[in-house]
Coordinates of C-alpha atoms and ligand atoms in Angstrom, one line a residue:
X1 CA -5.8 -10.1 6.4
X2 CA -4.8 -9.9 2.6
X3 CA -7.4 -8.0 0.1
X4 CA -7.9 -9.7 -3.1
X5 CA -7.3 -8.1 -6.7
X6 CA -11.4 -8.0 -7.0
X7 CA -11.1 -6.2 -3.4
X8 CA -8.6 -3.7 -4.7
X9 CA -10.1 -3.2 -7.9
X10 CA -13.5 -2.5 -6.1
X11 CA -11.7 -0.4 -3.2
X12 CA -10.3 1.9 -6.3
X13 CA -14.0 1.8 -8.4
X14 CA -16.4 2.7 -5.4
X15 CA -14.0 4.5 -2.9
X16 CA -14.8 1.9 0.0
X17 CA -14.7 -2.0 1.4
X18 CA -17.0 -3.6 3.7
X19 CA -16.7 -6.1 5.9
X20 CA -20.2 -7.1 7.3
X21 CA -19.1 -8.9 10.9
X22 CA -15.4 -9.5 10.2
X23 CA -15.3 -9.1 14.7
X24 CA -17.1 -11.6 16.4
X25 CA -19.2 -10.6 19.1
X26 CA -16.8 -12.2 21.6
X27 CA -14.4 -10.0 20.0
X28 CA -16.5 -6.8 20.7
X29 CA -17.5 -7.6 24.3
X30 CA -14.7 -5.8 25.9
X31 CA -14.4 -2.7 23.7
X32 CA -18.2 -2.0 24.5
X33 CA -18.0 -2.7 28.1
X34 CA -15.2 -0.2 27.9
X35 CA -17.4 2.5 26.1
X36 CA -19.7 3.9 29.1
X37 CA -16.7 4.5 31.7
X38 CA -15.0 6.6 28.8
X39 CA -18.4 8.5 28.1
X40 CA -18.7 9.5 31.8
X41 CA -15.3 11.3 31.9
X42 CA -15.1 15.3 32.1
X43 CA -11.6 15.5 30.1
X44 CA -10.8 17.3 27.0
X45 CA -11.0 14.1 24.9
X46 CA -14.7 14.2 25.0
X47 CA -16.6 16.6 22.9
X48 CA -20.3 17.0 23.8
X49 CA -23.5 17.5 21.5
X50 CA -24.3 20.9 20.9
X51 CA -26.2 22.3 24.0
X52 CA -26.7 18.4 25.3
X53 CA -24.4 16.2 27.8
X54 CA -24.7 13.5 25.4
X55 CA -21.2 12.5 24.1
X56 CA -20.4 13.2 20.5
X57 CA -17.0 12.1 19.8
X58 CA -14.1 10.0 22.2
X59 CA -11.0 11.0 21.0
X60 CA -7.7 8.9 21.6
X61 CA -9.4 6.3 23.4
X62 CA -6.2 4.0 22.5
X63 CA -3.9 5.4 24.6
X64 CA -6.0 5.3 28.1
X65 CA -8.1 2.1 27.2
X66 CA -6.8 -1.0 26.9
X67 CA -9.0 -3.1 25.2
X68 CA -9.0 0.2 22.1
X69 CA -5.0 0.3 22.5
X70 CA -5.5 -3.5 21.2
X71 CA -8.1 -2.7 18.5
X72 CA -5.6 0.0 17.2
X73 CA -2.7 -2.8 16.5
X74 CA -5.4 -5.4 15.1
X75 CA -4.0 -7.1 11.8
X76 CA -7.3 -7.6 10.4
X77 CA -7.7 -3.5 10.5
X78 CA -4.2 -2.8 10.1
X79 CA -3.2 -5.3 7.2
X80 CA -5.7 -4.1 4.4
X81 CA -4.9 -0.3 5.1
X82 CA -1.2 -0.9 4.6
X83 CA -1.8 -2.8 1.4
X84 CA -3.8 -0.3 0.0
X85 CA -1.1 2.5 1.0
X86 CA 1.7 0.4 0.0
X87 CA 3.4 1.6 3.7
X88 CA 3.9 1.4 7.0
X89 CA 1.1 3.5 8.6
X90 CA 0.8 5.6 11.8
X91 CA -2.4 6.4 13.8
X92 CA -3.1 10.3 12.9
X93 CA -6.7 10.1 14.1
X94 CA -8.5 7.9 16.8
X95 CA -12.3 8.5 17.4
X96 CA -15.1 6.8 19.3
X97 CA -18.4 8.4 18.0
X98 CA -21.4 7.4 20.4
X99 CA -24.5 8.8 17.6
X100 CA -26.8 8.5 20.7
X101 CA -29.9 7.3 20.4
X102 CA -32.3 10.3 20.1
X103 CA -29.6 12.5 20.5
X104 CA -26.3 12.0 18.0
X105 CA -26.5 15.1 15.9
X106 CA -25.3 15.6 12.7
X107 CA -22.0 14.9 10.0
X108 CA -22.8 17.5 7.5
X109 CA -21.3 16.4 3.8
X110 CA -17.6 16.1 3.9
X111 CA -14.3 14.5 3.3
X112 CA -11.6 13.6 6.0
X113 CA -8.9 14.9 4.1
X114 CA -10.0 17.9 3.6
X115 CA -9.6 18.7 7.2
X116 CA -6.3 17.1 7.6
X117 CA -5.1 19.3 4.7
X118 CA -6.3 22.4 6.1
X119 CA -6.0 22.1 9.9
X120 CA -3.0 19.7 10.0
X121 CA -1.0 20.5 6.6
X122 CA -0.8 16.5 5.5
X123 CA 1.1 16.6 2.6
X124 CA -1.0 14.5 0.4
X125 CA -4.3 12.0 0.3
X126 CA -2.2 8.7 1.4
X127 CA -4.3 7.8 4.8
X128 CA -7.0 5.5 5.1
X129 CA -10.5 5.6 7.1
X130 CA -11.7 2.7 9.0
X131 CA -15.3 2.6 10.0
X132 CA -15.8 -0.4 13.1
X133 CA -19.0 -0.8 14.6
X134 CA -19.9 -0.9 18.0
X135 CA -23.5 -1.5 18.0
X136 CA -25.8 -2.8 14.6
X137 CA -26.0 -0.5 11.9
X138 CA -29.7 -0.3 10.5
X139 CA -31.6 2.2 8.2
X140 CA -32.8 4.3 11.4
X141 CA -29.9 4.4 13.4
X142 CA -27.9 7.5 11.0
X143 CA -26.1 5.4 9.2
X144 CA -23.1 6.9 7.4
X145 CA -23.8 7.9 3.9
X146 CA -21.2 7.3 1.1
X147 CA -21.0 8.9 -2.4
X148 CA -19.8 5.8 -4.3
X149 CA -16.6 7.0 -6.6
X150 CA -16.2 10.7 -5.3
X151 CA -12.7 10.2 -4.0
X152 CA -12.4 10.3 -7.5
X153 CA -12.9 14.1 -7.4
X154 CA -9.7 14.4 -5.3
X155 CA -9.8 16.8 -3.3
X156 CA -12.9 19.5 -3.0
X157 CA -13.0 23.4 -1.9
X158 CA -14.6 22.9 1.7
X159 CA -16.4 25.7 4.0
X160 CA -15.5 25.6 7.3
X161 CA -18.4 25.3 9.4
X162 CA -18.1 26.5 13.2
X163 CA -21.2 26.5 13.7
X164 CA -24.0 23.4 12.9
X165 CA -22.6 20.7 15.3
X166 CA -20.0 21.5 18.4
X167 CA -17.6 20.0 16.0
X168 CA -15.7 22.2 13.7
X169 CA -15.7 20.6 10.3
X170 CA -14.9 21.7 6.7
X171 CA -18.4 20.6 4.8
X172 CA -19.0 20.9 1.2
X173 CA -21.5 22.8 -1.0
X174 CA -25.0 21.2 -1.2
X175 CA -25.5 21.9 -5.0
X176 CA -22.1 20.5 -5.3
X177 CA -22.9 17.5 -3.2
X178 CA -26.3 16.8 -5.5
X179 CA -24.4 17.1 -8.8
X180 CA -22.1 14.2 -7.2
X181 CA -24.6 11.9 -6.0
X182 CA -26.1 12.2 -9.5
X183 CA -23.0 11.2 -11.5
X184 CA -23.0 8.3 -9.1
X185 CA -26.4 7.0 -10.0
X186 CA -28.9 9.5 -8.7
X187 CA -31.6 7.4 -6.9
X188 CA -30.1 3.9 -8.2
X189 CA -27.5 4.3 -5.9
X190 CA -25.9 7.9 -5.6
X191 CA -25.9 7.0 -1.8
X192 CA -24.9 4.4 0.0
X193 CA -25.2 3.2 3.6
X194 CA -23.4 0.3 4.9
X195 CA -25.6 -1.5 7.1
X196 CA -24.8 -4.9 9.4
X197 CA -24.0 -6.1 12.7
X198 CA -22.0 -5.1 15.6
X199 CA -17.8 -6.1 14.6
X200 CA -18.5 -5.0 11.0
X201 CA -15.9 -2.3 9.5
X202 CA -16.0 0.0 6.3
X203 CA -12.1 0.6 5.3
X204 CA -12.9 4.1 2.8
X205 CA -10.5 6.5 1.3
X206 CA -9.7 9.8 2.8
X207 CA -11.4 11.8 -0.2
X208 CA -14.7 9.6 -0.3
X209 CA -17.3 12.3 0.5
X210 CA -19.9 11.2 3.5
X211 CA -22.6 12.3 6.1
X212 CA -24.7 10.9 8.4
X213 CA -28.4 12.5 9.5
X214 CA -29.4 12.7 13.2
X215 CA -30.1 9.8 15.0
X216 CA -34.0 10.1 16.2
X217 CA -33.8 5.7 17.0
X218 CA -34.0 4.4 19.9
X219 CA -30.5 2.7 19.3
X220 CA -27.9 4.6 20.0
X221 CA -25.3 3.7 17.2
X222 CA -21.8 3.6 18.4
X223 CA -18.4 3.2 15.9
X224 CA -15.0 3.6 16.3
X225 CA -12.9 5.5 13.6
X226 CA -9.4 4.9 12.8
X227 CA -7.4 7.0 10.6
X228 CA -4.5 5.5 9.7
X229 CA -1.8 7.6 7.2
X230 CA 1.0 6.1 5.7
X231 CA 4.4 7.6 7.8
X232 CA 5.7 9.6 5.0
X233 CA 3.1 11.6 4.6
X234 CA 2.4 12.7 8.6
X235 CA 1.0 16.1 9.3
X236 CA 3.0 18.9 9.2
X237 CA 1.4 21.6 11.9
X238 CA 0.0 20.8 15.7
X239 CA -2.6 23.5 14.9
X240 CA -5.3 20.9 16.7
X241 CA -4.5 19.4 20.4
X242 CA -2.8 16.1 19.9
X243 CA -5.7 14.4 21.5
X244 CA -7.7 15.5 18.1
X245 CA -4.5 15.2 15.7
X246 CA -1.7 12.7 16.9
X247 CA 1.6 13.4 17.1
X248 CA 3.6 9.7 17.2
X249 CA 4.6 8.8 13.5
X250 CA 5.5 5.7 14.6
X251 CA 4.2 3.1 12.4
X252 CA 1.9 0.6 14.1
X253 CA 3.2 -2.7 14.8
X254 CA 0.0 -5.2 14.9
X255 CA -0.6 -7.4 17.4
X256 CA -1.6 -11.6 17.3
X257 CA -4.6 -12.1 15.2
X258 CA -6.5 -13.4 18.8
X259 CA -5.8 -10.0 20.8
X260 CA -9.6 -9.1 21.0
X261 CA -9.8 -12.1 23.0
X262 CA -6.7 -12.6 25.2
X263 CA -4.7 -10.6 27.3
X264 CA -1.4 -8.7 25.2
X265 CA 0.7 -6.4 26.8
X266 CA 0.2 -2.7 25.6
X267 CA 1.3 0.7 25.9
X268 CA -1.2 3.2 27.4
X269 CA 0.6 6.6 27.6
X270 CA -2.7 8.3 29.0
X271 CA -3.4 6.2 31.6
X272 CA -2.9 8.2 34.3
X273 CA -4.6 11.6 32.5
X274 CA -3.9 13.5 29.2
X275 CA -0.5 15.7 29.3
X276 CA -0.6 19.3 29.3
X277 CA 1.9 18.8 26.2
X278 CA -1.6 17.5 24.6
X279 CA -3.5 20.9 24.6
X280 CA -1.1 23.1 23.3
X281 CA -1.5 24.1 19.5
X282 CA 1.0 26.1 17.4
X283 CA 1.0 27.5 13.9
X284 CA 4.9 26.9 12.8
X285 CA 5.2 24.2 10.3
X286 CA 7.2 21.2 11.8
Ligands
SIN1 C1 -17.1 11.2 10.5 O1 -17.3 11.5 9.4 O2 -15.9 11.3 10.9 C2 -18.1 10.6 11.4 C3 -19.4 10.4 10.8 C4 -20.4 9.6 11.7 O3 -20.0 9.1 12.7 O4 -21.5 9.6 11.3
MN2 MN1 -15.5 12.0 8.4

């Protein structure tokens, strides 16, 4: 999938693209059947809600699930980041967040790279978000919130916060965050949520600050995030397990435009459990 001139203008203006429905629901059948057998396993790759059972985050879903190994080599994701980055791009990050319904807690104000900086030592800005969503997106379901422009900013001095979600996170300073959202237009759009159906994706830059609120709905709100960085610029430290931070630079090659719907061979290095290798963290600069 090739983005126009208008897209990349736009992309560079506002921080983000969306693409209400780009998967069909045909597409999305078999990565949501997939979801609830993942949720139910007690392995390191799934972080919990604080003091609840309910599943926050499934990391690295595409190397022990099939139909996510596919999603992660889709040209219609792929494509657009690598245009953007003007490189071959590697998987750094691979999340399934489940916002449950009544229970999915919190994303306090922040932006990706900040924590890939910190935690990971990426040399630079040059990886890309991708936002997919498993289930609709409405107003009540926490939608994520987007400050239109503020990867402008570059990057922001961050607060590491241990303690609000079970998440680690490096969040940013509310009076910071206000003065932001009113240099992007206050009430007349300072914020923005990108709402649609299930198979919609958001492709936003690493720097765009966002948040999403608690999700009181009775929908739970389910998305997969990709974070994609261009293979020059992989991360330098294994401070976090490589289920969190991944450690195979190898640029994605995409698969047929059709593999949602058909069967294509994949790898799926985790299939049989999550290495030992995966859980050990150093310090040393690679
Ligand atoms: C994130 O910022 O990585 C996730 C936010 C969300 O799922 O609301
Ligand atoms: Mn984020």
């Amino acid at each position: 999938m090739k983005l126009t001139p208008d897209q990349i203008a736009q992309f560079d203006r506002d921080g983000y693209l969306f693409f209400p429905g780009l998967f069909t629901p045909q597409e999305m059948k078999s990565l949501n059947e997939a979801v609830p057998a993942l949720t139910l396993r007690r392995d390191a790759f799934n972080v919990r809600e604080k003091g609840s059972d309910a599943v926050r985050t499934t990391f690295a879903a595409h190397l022990y699930s099939e139909p996510f190994a596919r999603l992660a080599r889709h040209p219609r994701m792929v494509e657009p980041v690598q245009q953007l980055l003007g490189e071959a791009v590697y998987m750094h990050q691979f999340k399934i967040n489940s916002k449950t319904a009544f229970e999915g807690d919190v994303w306090q104000w922040h932006q990706d790279y900040g924590t890939w900086r910190n935690d990971d030592l990426m040399p630079t800005e040059r990886a890309m978000n991708v936002a997919i969503f498993l289930d609709d997106v409405n107003a009540f379901n926490a939608p994520l919130m987007f400050i239109p422009g503020s990867h402008k900013k570059g990057v922001i001095d961050a607060t590491y916060d241990l303690t609000t979600t079970s998440y680690p996170l490096w969040t940013l300073d509310h009076a910071l965050v206000a003065q932001l959202v009113e240099r992007a237009g206050g009430k007349h759009g300072g914020i923005v949520s990108p709402l649609g159906p299930a198979g919609s994706m958001i492709v936003f830059h690493s720097c765009l600050v966002h948040a999403s609120s608690s999700n009181l709905s009775p929908w739970n709100r389910v998305s997969v995030y990709l974070s994609l960085c261009a293979v020059s610029n992989h991360i330098r430290r294994h401070k976090r397990p490589e289920y969190i931070a991944q450690r195979d630079f190898t640029p994605i090659a995409c698969l047929p435009d059709d593999c949602l719907l058909r069967e294509h061979p994949v790898e799926l290095p985790w299939k049989n459990g999550m290495p030992a290798s995966a859980l050990v963290t150093s310090l040393a600069e690679i």
